[in-house]
């Protein structure tokens, strides 16, 4: 980071690169300006590390005081870093393997930090999974099932991980687990939160966002009763997902690798400061709350009949208004977004989600309040 | 000035059978969807059908890999078209792709025979930032070079290069070598398993212009000679790897990432190790880098490929008339 975006011969043919464009909300309405864009490099979000959104404005929510009492929480001593939950998401695999070999960079006072490859068979074959998606396998039903060899590999693996780092929901479970992922979507650096009431995680995410500013790291909150899923990290008391993109599956990009490394460094610094007794005052954190899953238009046989529209492609986190272009059929017709209000789409055109019937998810912007925290 | 500039256009046999192939790698989706759309159009009866002198075959090369969303099932289909593999003995349980290669050879070939299709255009995507590339074995197949020149003129805003795979000792192994003429149309960057509307649009336009060129050629148009810059493959460079595990220990350097067809000079940054060290290009000759960080090449031991660039002179060409074809007696090979 700190290095300028390499000018490829591709981007040199453009009149506008992503960094030079005005706020996308303006550009979206201007079809003529869009046509000028031509060929583009779409990974600028991470390389440039420039925030697209306005920083969160602290606000006092009804019934809440920013000067309320500080929550006392137990120390975060047992910490794990998971890589290879999806075997072809290469940044986490490379980082965890590096730290298994030489863990100096992840040592912190007051914490035992364990790097761990969760799905070694998928990593070895460089596939997302062998039998079934490990990051959907940590359901209560799977974890409590007895039996053995007849289960899919990833279900057996989930049970093993639950024994090592859980049991999920119990006092013996690990305090914090970071789960490292990549996406083909242009999401930049995204922290994934599973509960709006996890004040420890909210404070950590606030710390990380401030530490990397003006570079941007957004928070995705998935608390949706139907769309939330049972992740490998959910075994811990404080699960933290880290998703960095865009990066193709099976590819390791050095800028994405570095971005993930820096985020983790700050996360571990936070844990160290917390364990040493630092008090973190109440704060607010802007999050994007998962709202709805939108699938590709399909024919009667389930085949995709349209692609993400060029106006929406790579525009993760940018406002999608009713009537804005959403999909483009193969013969060039536009299908507009027909929701009732403006949403913030993300996971736009993630390769692994074609089979999960998801072209993108919509989110709503929200500001969460985190109470002050301090080690008990 | 060469003879070619002054004299008559080179006369080449008409291209009466053209094949467009997609899904040779099942997760390179632009070609998969384009072939599907072309097949849909072909099922509709058209008024032009009777007048159409060129027959277009549209082929989904590796349906099993497409269905699985993988590059291949058992082995890379696009390495199965050597004569030895196509004509070799059949073992008890041959890999799926070898069987499929033989089927495709029967459908579009046989390779090297007089009944082979005239032109194969094989559609591919790459995770590398290569724009639109033609990849061909020959640097003197005037048909392919003229199609390339035509596309450059029709799509001037698109970064476009002609890659020549080089030495004649290397036997051709890919699907496009089955036809009398052939090339791969490789477009990136696109992640495998994803279809991007902009990349799809480019491939669709590229194929349409190619088919336009074929129609013009077959109807007797003369295509003027000129110059084409060609990148000839010299060598590949692998990632640095751990001796024991063979895992890679560095990523393509951020200064090189996405800069396909830039000139890589001696001592330019090449890789960044996971511990932050820069590894530099140790060759003595500046060369053009391409296929920089192609995801499917990690297992082939290729981090990037290197090429020399040179300017080729290509002659004017036109199709043989029917009389000329009859005078020849049979469809001839293109002139070297």
XYZ file of C-alpha atoms in Angstrom:
712
model
C 0.000 0.000 0.000
C 1.143 3.507 -0.604
C 2.251 2.546 -4.092
C 0.454 4.079 -7.021
C -1.842 2.060 -9.216
C 0.216 0.517 -12.027
C -0.920 1.934 -15.321
C -1.589 -0.959 -17.590
C -1.838 -0.659 -21.299
C -5.492 -1.451 -20.843
C -6.293 1.449 -18.564
C -4.183 3.774 -20.681
C -6.835 3.461 -23.374
C -9.544 4.682 -21.055
C -10.716 8.168 -20.644
C -11.681 7.438 -17.064
C -10.345 4.943 -14.557
C -12.299 4.048 -11.475
C -10.210 6.297 -9.217
C -10.731 9.332 -11.393
C -14.470 8.977 -11.724
C -16.775 11.168 -9.732
C -18.990 9.566 -7.104
C -20.595 6.631 -8.820
C -24.050 7.722 -7.818
C -23.613 10.626 -10.217
C -22.090 8.551 -12.995
C -24.816 5.952 -12.890
C -27.366 8.435 -14.163
C -25.131 9.669 -16.932
C -25.255 7.102 -19.702
C -22.986 9.066 -21.990
C -20.233 9.287 -19.407
C -20.631 5.572 -18.772
C -20.075 4.761 -22.439
C -16.764 6.605 -22.255
C -15.544 4.174 -19.655
C -14.742 1.497 -22.189
C -12.305 -1.100 -21.001
C -11.473 -0.871 -17.356
C -9.461 -2.414 -14.641
C -11.924 -3.166 -11.943
C -9.702 -3.913 -9.033
C -8.940 -0.335 -8.179
C -10.990 -0.485 -5.003
C -8.274 -2.282 -3.082
C -5.189 -0.980 -4.897
C -6.145 2.617 -4.437
C -7.473 2.051 -0.945
C -9.559 5.166 -1.299
C -12.798 5.351 0.586
C -15.842 5.766 -1.573
C -18.275 6.465 1.191
C -18.543 9.277 3.686
C -17.156 8.377 7.108
C -19.709 7.427 9.740
C -21.204 10.330 11.611
C -21.558 9.462 15.291
C -25.184 9.711 16.283
C -26.997 9.157 19.514
C -29.759 6.621 19.088
C -33.011 7.026 20.990
C -32.710 5.647 24.522
C -28.953 5.320 24.353
C -26.254 7.442 25.870
C -22.814 7.648 24.423
C -21.566 8.118 27.934
C -23.253 4.997 29.291
C -21.476 2.455 31.438
C -18.645 0.438 30.007
C -19.258 -3.268 29.487
C -16.720 -5.518 31.214
C -15.815 -8.442 29.024
C -13.576 -11.407 29.628
C -10.151 -11.366 28.052
C -9.765 -12.565 24.486
C -7.055 -15.100 25.085
C -7.771 -17.886 22.609
C -7.747 -16.611 19.045
C -7.695 -18.529 15.766
C -7.100 -17.461 12.178
C -8.783 -19.736 9.647
C -7.609 -19.962 6.031
C -8.731 -22.282 3.248
C -12.329 -22.624 4.402
C -12.799 -22.403 0.657
C -9.813 -24.116 -0.875
C -9.487 -21.829 -3.908
C -9.567 -18.529 -2.009
C -5.845 -18.079 -2.032
C -4.993 -15.122 0.223
C -6.078 -16.878 3.409
C -4.342 -20.103 2.411
C -1.082 -18.274 1.743
C -1.254 -16.177 4.932
C -2.107 -19.084 7.205
C 0.592 -21.296 5.678
C 3.076 -18.465 6.107
C 2.146 -18.050 9.760
C 2.177 -21.771 10.444
C 5.755 -21.756 9.200
C 6.735 -18.540 10.953
C 4.256 -17.052 13.385
C 6.341 -14.059 14.516
C 4.040 -11.483 12.926
C 0.946 -12.801 14.668
C 2.355 -13.024 18.199
C 0.605 -10.721 20.665
C 0.985 -10.376 24.428
C -1.844 -11.923 26.362
C -3.230 -14.074 23.551
C -2.585 -17.477 22.004
C -3.110 -17.073 18.301
C -3.495 -20.198 16.215
C -3.340 -20.150 12.406
C -5.276 -23.087 10.940
C -6.204 -24.511 7.527
C -9.827 -25.570 7.848
C -10.307 -27.482 4.589
C -6.971 -29.038 3.623
C -8.451 -31.403 1.045
C -10.106 -28.563 -0.834
C -6.886 -26.533 -0.577
C -4.886 -29.381 -2.015
C -7.222 -29.664 -5.022
C -7.652 -25.895 -5.232
C -11.441 -26.169 -5.218
C -14.058 -24.427 -3.110
C -15.075 -27.705 -1.454
C -14.837 -31.446 -1.950
C -18.354 -32.670 -1.061
C -20.217 -29.696 0.405
C -19.532 -26.082 1.338
C -17.662 -26.105 4.681
C -18.830 -22.565 5.399
C -22.436 -23.742 5.460
C -21.770 -26.923 7.401
C -21.702 -25.741 10.996
C -25.395 -26.258 11.636
C -26.576 -27.616 14.969
C -27.831 -30.679 13.149
C -24.457 -31.437 11.551
C -22.456 -30.744 14.681
C -24.568 -32.982 16.888
C -24.978 -35.832 14.399
C -23.335 -39.080 15.334
C -22.011 -41.571 12.869
C -19.004 -41.084 10.729
C -17.564 -42.199 7.481
C -20.758 -41.953 5.502
C -20.972 -38.195 6.106
C -19.646 -35.770 3.509
C -16.018 -34.817 4.119
C -16.875 -31.267 5.122
C -19.463 -32.383 7.686
C -16.862 -34.588 9.367
C -14.414 -31.727 9.167
C -16.941 -29.361 10.765
C -17.366 -31.757 13.662
C -13.595 -31.945 14.106
C -13.236 -28.152 14.001
C -16.056 -27.847 16.498
C -14.192 -30.196 18.850
C -10.921 -28.264 18.454
C -12.224 -24.697 18.616
C -15.668 -25.054 20.196
C -17.960 -26.539 21.152
C -20.067 -23.863 19.492
C -22.121 -21.990 22.071
C -20.184 -23.271 25.081
C -17.897 -21.428 27.541
C -14.938 -23.504 26.292
C -15.204 -22.164 22.755
C -12.440 -19.987 21.321
C -12.841 -16.299 22.063
C -12.225 -14.966 18.555
C -11.943 -16.631 15.146
C -10.984 -14.728 12.014
C -12.038 -16.499 8.839
C -10.198 -15.367 5.707
C -12.009 -15.276 2.370
C -11.700 -13.856 -1.109
C -14.423 -12.927 -3.531
C -14.567 -12.289 -7.272
C -16.791 -9.292 -6.411
C -15.348 -5.785 -6.209
C -16.007 -5.571 -2.461
C -12.655 -4.202 -1.362
C -11.937 -5.084 2.262
C -15.077 -6.178 4.082
C -15.505 -7.301 7.671
C -18.443 -9.613 8.230
C -20.388 -9.366 11.467
C -22.891 -11.981 12.566
C -24.557 -10.132 15.441
C -25.464 -6.468 15.926
C -25.077 -6.978 19.692
C -21.486 -8.176 19.643
C -19.935 -5.084 21.192
C -16.475 -6.595 21.271
C -16.567 -7.165 17.520
C -18.117 -3.750 16.879
C -15.330 -2.080 18.814
C -12.728 -4.132 16.957
C -14.213 -3.184 13.610
C -14.326 0.470 14.621
C -10.664 0.239 15.611
C -9.697 -1.360 12.294
C -11.623 1.194 10.241
C -9.929 4.070 12.043
C -6.507 2.440 11.812
C -6.577 2.101 8.039
C -8.320 5.384 7.284
C -8.444 7.018 4.709
C -8.423 3.569 3.162
C -11.782 1.922 3.511
C -12.989 -1.254 5.166
C -16.730 -1.736 5.258
C -18.797 -3.866 7.613
C -21.388 -6.307 6.327
C -23.900 -7.462 8.939
C -25.649 -10.743 8.253
C -28.265 -11.242 10.913
C -31.015 -12.110 8.448
C -33.136 -14.953 9.822
C -33.257 -16.776 6.483
C -30.072 -15.679 4.748
C -27.707 -16.097 7.691
C -25.692 -19.297 7.462
C -23.608 -21.463 9.756
C -20.034 -20.449 9.169
C -16.839 -22.113 10.333
C -16.070 -19.050 12.445
C -19.448 -19.303 14.205
C -17.852 -21.851 16.520
C -16.247 -18.933 18.396
C -17.772 -16.465 20.823
C -16.735 -13.598 18.559
C -16.714 -14.678 14.897
C -15.135 -12.249 12.422
C -15.312 -12.798 8.672
C -12.776 -11.037 6.463
C -13.631 -10.911 2.785
C -11.265 -9.211 0.335
C -11.825 -8.828 -3.389
C -11.817 -8.754 -6.271
C -9.634 -11.783 -6.797
C -10.343 -14.688 -9.133
C -10.560 -18.123 -7.552
C -7.269 -19.935 -7.718
C -5.306 -16.698 -8.125
C -3.098 -14.920 -5.598
C -2.810 -11.164 -6.120
C -0.144 -9.401 -4.087
C -2.262 -6.292 -3.425
C -5.136 -8.384 -2.060
C -2.726 -10.456 0.030
C -1.179 -7.315 1.535
C -4.556 -5.738 2.264
C -5.672 -8.824 4.162
C -2.406 -8.954 6.085
C -2.732 -5.309 7.163
C -6.341 -5.724 8.330
C -5.366 -8.711 10.445
C -2.425 -6.875 11.916
C -4.749 -4.148 13.204
C -7.275 -6.698 14.444
C -4.613 -8.462 16.495
C -3.307 -5.114 17.777
C -6.817 -4.378 19.029
C -6.939 -7.689 20.858
C -3.591 -7.023 22.485
C -4.637 -3.539 23.622
C -7.913 -4.901 24.959
C -6.195 -7.700 26.864
C -3.782 -5.188 28.374
C -6.702 -3.342 29.879
C -7.298 -0.451 27.482
C -10.784 1.000 27.682
C -12.553 1.581 24.410
C -15.188 4.321 24.760
C -18.676 3.977 23.249
C -18.712 4.433 19.502
C -20.910 4.053 16.474
C -20.194 1.827 13.504
C -21.746 2.120 10.066
C -22.817 -1.279 8.819
C -24.529 -2.658 5.738
C -27.256 -5.035 6.842
C -28.081 -7.922 4.497
C -31.598 -7.517 3.241
C -32.378 -9.661 0.227
C -30.788 -12.183 -2.116
C -31.333 -11.516 -5.834
C -30.891 -14.357 -8.316
C -30.119 -14.186 -12.017
C -33.118 -14.320 -14.337
C -33.403 -17.937 -15.466
C -35.351 -19.906 -18.055
C -37.637 -22.840 -17.340
C -34.638 -25.183 -17.234
C -32.820 -23.076 -14.656
C -30.271 -21.656 -17.119
C -29.138 -18.087 -16.599
C -30.582 -15.808 -19.314
C -29.012 -12.507 -18.320
C -25.779 -11.142 -16.863
C -25.136 -8.485 -14.257
C -25.588 -5.204 -16.128
C -22.410 -3.245 -16.997
C -23.745 -0.359 -14.858
C -23.984 -2.623 -11.809
C -20.899 -4.803 -12.399
C -18.106 -3.849 -9.944
C -20.346 -1.310 -8.189
C -20.471 -3.055 -4.824
C -21.651 -0.761 -2.023
C -22.912 1.917 -4.398
C -26.557 2.929 -4.272
C -28.922 0.966 -6.523
C -32.117 2.926 -7.065
C -35.464 1.605 -8.280
C -35.363 1.687 -12.088
C -31.556 1.467 -12.311
C -30.170 -1.154 -14.719
C -29.632 -4.471 -12.955
C -29.274 -7.260 -15.551
C -28.563 -7.394 -19.265
C -29.867 -10.260 -21.378
C -27.474 -11.914 -23.791
C -29.150 -10.098 -26.645
C -28.691 -6.730 -24.964
C -31.973 -5.915 -23.214
C -31.825 -4.151 -19.851
C -33.715 -5.491 -16.831
C -34.106 -2.778 -14.173
C -34.111 -3.083 -10.386
C -37.699 -3.018 -9.239
C -37.344 -2.760 -5.484
C -39.222 -0.046 -3.630
C -36.263 1.888 -2.267
C -32.559 2.497 -2.688
C -30.361 -0.395 -1.584
C -26.630 -1.058 -1.443
C -25.768 -4.187 -3.404
C -22.759 -6.343 -2.657
C -21.326 -9.741 -3.554
C -22.061 -8.649 -7.122
C -21.204 -11.484 -9.515
C -19.439 -13.764 -7.066
C -18.462 -16.911 -8.975
C -19.316 -19.305 -6.167
C -22.844 -18.016 -5.847
C -24.092 -18.954 -9.319
C -24.947 -22.389 -7.899
C -26.481 -20.778 -4.813
C -28.903 -18.780 -6.947
C -27.412 -15.435 -6.061
C -26.312 -12.662 -8.423
C -25.926 -10.189 -5.543
C -27.367 -9.323 -2.122
C -29.003 -6.041 -1.258
C -28.136 -4.280 1.991
C -29.431 -1.308 3.963
C -27.142 1.196 5.586
C -27.461 1.412 9.349
C -25.515 2.902 12.229
C -24.984 0.636 15.204
C -24.045 1.849 18.642
C -21.398 -0.053 20.555
C -21.096 0.335 24.284
C -17.735 1.083 25.790
C -15.780 -2.063 26.609
C -12.970 -3.016 28.918
C -11.444 -6.260 30.082
C -13.084 -7.526 33.239
C 9.878 -3.483 -50.448
C 8.909 -7.089 -50.705
C 7.379 -8.823 -53.685
C 4.148 -8.966 -51.787
C 3.650 -5.214 -51.846
C 3.804 -4.970 -55.595
C 2.161 -8.087 -56.862
C -1.264 -9.667 -57.005
C -3.033 -10.674 -53.810
C -2.303 -14.157 -52.589
C -5.199 -16.430 -53.557
C -6.404 -18.796 -50.894
C -9.214 -21.335 -50.907
C -12.587 -20.142 -49.699
C -13.587 -20.912 -46.147
C -16.728 -22.913 -46.611
C -16.856 -24.500 -43.160
C -16.177 -22.499 -40.011
C -16.385 -23.771 -36.449
C -16.866 -21.618 -33.339
C -16.096 -23.569 -30.184
C -16.783 -22.571 -26.581
C -16.449 -24.299 -23.245
C -13.206 -26.041 -24.173
C -12.468 -25.113 -20.577
C -15.733 -25.521 -18.713
C -15.289 -22.533 -16.401
C -14.406 -19.991 -19.085
C -17.926 -18.736 -19.329
C -18.014 -16.107 -22.105
C -17.573 -18.809 -24.726
C -19.987 -21.170 -22.982
C -22.790 -18.610 -23.067
C -21.907 -17.297 -26.524
C -22.038 -20.777 -28.033
C -25.365 -21.361 -26.307
C -26.764 -18.147 -27.766
C -25.414 -18.956 -31.252
C -27.029 -22.387 -31.064
C -30.355 -20.748 -30.158
C -30.096 -18.450 -33.185
C -29.215 -21.333 -35.478
C -32.343 -23.210 -34.471
C -34.450 -20.379 -35.834
C -35.064 -20.761 -39.590
C -33.766 -17.779 -41.460
C -34.414 -16.385 -44.903
C -30.696 -16.130 -45.467
C -30.029 -19.814 -44.930
C -30.248 -20.856 -48.539
C -27.960 -18.090 -49.686
C -25.357 -18.658 -47.004
C -22.256 -20.108 -48.639
C -20.450 -20.611 -45.366
C -21.630 -23.263 -42.994
C -21.133 -22.444 -39.348
C -20.641 -25.201 -36.824
C -21.174 -24.140 -33.243
C -19.718 -26.522 -30.703
C -19.747 -26.828 -26.924
C -16.395 -28.572 -26.650
C -16.398 -29.985 -23.121
C -19.997 -30.373 -21.930
C -19.086 -32.391 -18.856
C -16.652 -29.766 -17.584
C -19.229 -27.056 -18.344
C -21.818 -28.908 -16.334
C -19.382 -29.245 -13.407
C -18.184 -25.661 -13.705
C -14.575 -26.874 -13.888
C -11.734 -26.342 -16.343
C -11.693 -30.076 -17.091
C -12.922 -33.388 -15.706
C -9.851 -35.651 -15.986
C -7.297 -33.781 -18.086
C -7.016 -30.486 -19.957
C -8.966 -30.944 -23.206
C -6.961 -28.222 -24.894
C -3.782 -30.280 -24.665
C -5.285 -33.424 -26.205
C -5.058 -32.607 -29.879
C -1.573 -33.823 -30.715
C -1.627 -36.433 -33.476
C -0.219 -38.977 -31.050
C -3.096 -38.470 -28.597
C -5.754 -38.362 -31.301
C -4.580 -41.480 -33.081
C -3.036 -43.355 -30.189
C -4.222 -46.646 -28.724
C -7.370 -46.636 -26.611
C -6.753 -47.816 -23.065
C -9.412 -49.504 -20.945
C -10.622 -46.388 -19.214
C -9.269 -43.388 -21.062
C -9.694 -39.950 -19.564
C -12.967 -38.316 -20.610
C -11.178 -35.505 -22.422
C -9.185 -37.857 -24.626
C -12.386 -39.523 -25.788
C -13.945 -36.122 -26.335
C -10.903 -34.896 -28.258
C -11.247 -37.832 -30.636
C -14.963 -37.072 -31.083
C -14.157 -33.432 -31.853
C -11.439 -34.502 -34.254
C -13.955 -36.689 -36.092
C -16.482 -33.838 -36.134
C -14.162 -31.000 -37.169
C -11.170 -32.824 -38.620
C -9.516 -35.116 -39.030
C -6.544 -32.917 -38.195
C -4.257 -32.656 -41.179
C -6.784 -34.193 -43.540
C -8.534 -32.675 -46.545
C -11.963 -32.913 -44.894
C -11.086 -30.775 -41.892
C -13.090 -27.584 -41.360
C -11.517 -24.526 -42.922
C -11.396 -22.388 -39.798
C -11.650 -23.095 -36.076
C -12.175 -20.217 -33.662
C -11.874 -21.481 -30.089
C -13.199 -19.153 -27.377
C -11.334 -18.709 -24.102
C -11.111 -16.434 -21.090
C -8.145 -15.650 -18.900
C -7.752 -14.113 -15.440
C -4.825 -12.132 -16.909
C -5.361 -8.564 -18.100
C -4.738 -9.455 -21.742
C -7.577 -7.685 -23.492
C -8.474 -9.552 -26.679
C -5.803 -11.893 -27.988
C -5.540 -14.158 -30.955
C -3.368 -17.138 -30.097
C -2.073 -19.155 -33.027
C 0.716 -21.584 -33.814
C 1.670 -19.968 -37.076
C 2.964 -16.471 -37.838
C 2.284 -16.879 -41.535
C -1.320 -18.017 -41.639
C -2.596 -15.048 -43.647
C -6.210 -15.902 -42.957
C -5.794 -15.575 -39.178
C -3.587 -12.501 -39.487
C -6.063 -10.774 -41.776
C -8.985 -11.568 -39.488
C -6.961 -10.039 -36.660
C -6.218 -6.905 -38.685
C -9.883 -6.597 -39.579
C -10.942 -6.849 -35.936
C -8.392 -4.218 -34.978
C -9.988 -1.837 -37.472
C -13.551 -2.654 -36.438
C -12.863 -2.459 -32.685
C -10.257 0.292 -32.353
C -10.860 0.951 -28.643
C -10.129 -2.620 -27.617
C -6.573 -3.610 -26.678
C -5.831 -6.399 -29.136
C -2.709 -8.544 -29.676
C -1.629 -11.441 -31.829
C 0.301 -14.112 -29.956
C 2.300 -16.657 -31.871
C 3.194 -19.781 -29.963
C 6.459 -20.102 -31.754
C 8.823 -22.836 -32.602
C 7.904 -25.245 -35.341
C 9.368 -28.090 -33.306
C 6.576 -27.736 -30.794
C 3.708 -29.837 -31.993
C 0.303 -28.226 -31.894
C -1.860 -29.614 -29.112
C -4.932 -27.390 -28.987
C -8.404 -27.618 -30.496
C -7.831 -24.813 -33.004
C -5.105 -26.921 -34.666
C -7.737 -29.378 -35.926
C -8.947 -27.032 -38.676
C -7.010 -26.055 -41.768
C -6.785 -22.613 -40.174
C -7.396 -21.891 -36.545
C -6.812 -19.640 -33.601
C -7.935 -19.182 -30.049
C -9.740 -15.959 -29.160
C -8.640 -15.313 -25.587
C -10.265 -12.462 -23.650
C -9.478 -11.247 -20.143
C -9.506 -10.316 -17.404
C -12.395 -12.413 -16.206
C -12.417 -14.725 -13.184
C -13.143 -18.344 -14.030
C -16.713 -19.251 -13.221
C -17.953 -15.709 -13.852
C -19.553 -14.131 -16.911
C -18.981 -10.376 -17.137
C -21.269 -8.476 -19.482
C -18.429 -6.309 -20.816
C -16.211 -9.295 -21.624
C -19.142 -11.212 -23.120
C -19.969 -8.206 -25.276
C -16.408 -8.090 -26.544
C -16.333 -11.743 -27.419
C -19.702 -11.507 -29.148
C -18.487 -8.546 -31.194
C -15.205 -10.303 -31.998
C -16.980 -13.412 -33.271
C -19.493 -11.388 -35.316
C -16.724 -9.395 -36.975
C -14.827 -12.582 -37.686
C -17.876 -14.092 -39.382
C -18.366 -10.847 -41.335
C -14.789 -11.092 -42.527
C -15.307 -14.681 -43.644
C -18.394 -13.700 -45.648
C -16.549 -10.806 -47.265
C -13.577 -13.026 -48.016
C -15.741 -15.744 -49.528
C -17.568 -13.231 -51.680
C -14.331 -12.181 -53.322
C -13.210 -9.090 -51.423
C -9.546 -8.201 -51.620
C -7.930 -7.501 -48.267
C -4.981 -5.155 -48.533
C -1.646 -6.144 -47.141
C 0.007 -4.293 -44.324
C 1.695 -4.734 -40.986
C 0.779 -6.738 -37.927
C 2.723 -6.678 -34.662
C 3.124 -10.222 -33.456
C 4.252 -11.455 -30.020
C 6.171 -14.721 -30.278
C 6.409 -16.872 -27.159
C 9.999 -17.317 -25.979
C 9.659 -18.902 -22.544
C 7.566 -19.255 -19.384
C 8.562 -18.328 -15.844
C 7.315 -20.288 -12.850
C 6.687 -19.041 -9.335
C 9.367 -19.566 -6.736
C 8.306 -22.657 -4.812
C 9.011 -24.359 -1.516
C 11.340 -27.291 -2.106
C 9.415 -29.701 0.081
C 5.765 -28.800 -0.436
C 6.098 -27.296 -3.942
C 3.733 -24.524 -2.774
C 4.398 -21.099 -4.217
C 6.357 -18.748 -1.953
C 5.702 -15.482 -3.765
C 3.050 -13.658 -5.759
C 3.460 -11.725 -8.998
C 4.831 -8.334 -7.986
C 2.256 -5.563 -7.774
C 4.247 -3.524 -10.315
C 3.854 -6.288 -12.886
C 0.346 -7.500 -12.022
C -2.174 -6.526 -14.743
C 0.516 -5.083 -16.999
C 0.265 -7.700 -19.716
C 2.277 -6.840 -22.832
C 4.476 -4.387 -20.992
C 8.188 -4.731 -21.622
C 9.916 -6.558 -18.768
C 13.485 -5.344 -18.499
C 16.411 -6.997 -16.678
C 16.132 -6.273 -12.922
C 12.483 -5.196 -13.133
C 10.388 -6.466 -10.197
C 8.902 -9.876 -10.920
C 7.684 -11.436 -7.672
C 6.975 -10.354 -4.109
C 7.672 -13.051 -1.555
C 5.256 -13.539 1.300
C 7.879 -12.120 3.617
C 7.991 -8.933 1.561
C 11.140 -9.401 -0.509
C 11.208 -8.313 -4.172
C 12.549 -10.833 -6.682
C 13.704 -9.381 -9.972
C 13.825 -10.549 -13.575
C 17.234 -12.071 -14.096
C 17.103 -12.547 -17.861
C 19.398 -10.477 -20.049
C 16.936 -9.735 -22.839
C 13.969 -7.389 -22.363
C 10.822 -9.339 -23.269
C 7.074 -8.730 -23.313
C 5.175 -10.347 -20.436
C 1.722 -11.839 -20.882
C -0.538 -14.442 -19.268
C 0.514 -12.677 -16.071
C -1.088 -14.555 -13.181
C -3.440 -16.841 -15.082
C -5.207 -18.918 -12.419
C -5.221 -22.183 -14.321
C -1.487 -22.045 -15.006
C -0.330 -22.431 -11.415
C -0.591 -26.189 -11.837
C 1.276 -25.965 -15.149
C 4.162 -24.152 -13.447
C 3.613 -20.842 -15.257
C 3.445 -17.478 -13.483
C 3.862 -15.532 -16.713
C 4.961 -15.985 -20.309
C 7.538 -13.913 -22.165
C 7.562 -12.945 -25.847
C 9.527 -11.063 -28.449
C 7.647 -8.560 -30.537
C 8.180 -8.058 -34.211
C 6.406 -6.407 -37.051
C 5.190 -8.804 -39.724
C 4.436 -7.839 -43.271
C 1.360 -9.595 -44.544
C 0.366 -9.759 -48.198
C -2.912 -8.789 -49.755
C -5.189 -11.795 -50.029
C -8.392 -12.832 -51.696
C -10.387 -16.008 -52.056
C -9.881 -18.261 -55.027
C -12.662 -18.080 -57.537
C -14.498 -21.275 -58.402
C -12.552 -21.506 -61.627
C -9.267 -21.175 -59.807
C -10.307 -23.823 -57.334
C -11.237 -26.215 -60.108
C -7.991 -25.485 -61.903
C -6.128 -26.465 -58.783
C -8.003 -29.709 -58.707
C -8.339 -29.867 -54.943
C -8.359 -27.555 -51.975
C -4.766 -26.607 -51.333
C -2.916 -25.877 -48.129
C -2.274 -22.196 -47.494
C 1.063 -20.933 -48.756
C 3.913 -20.583 -46.328
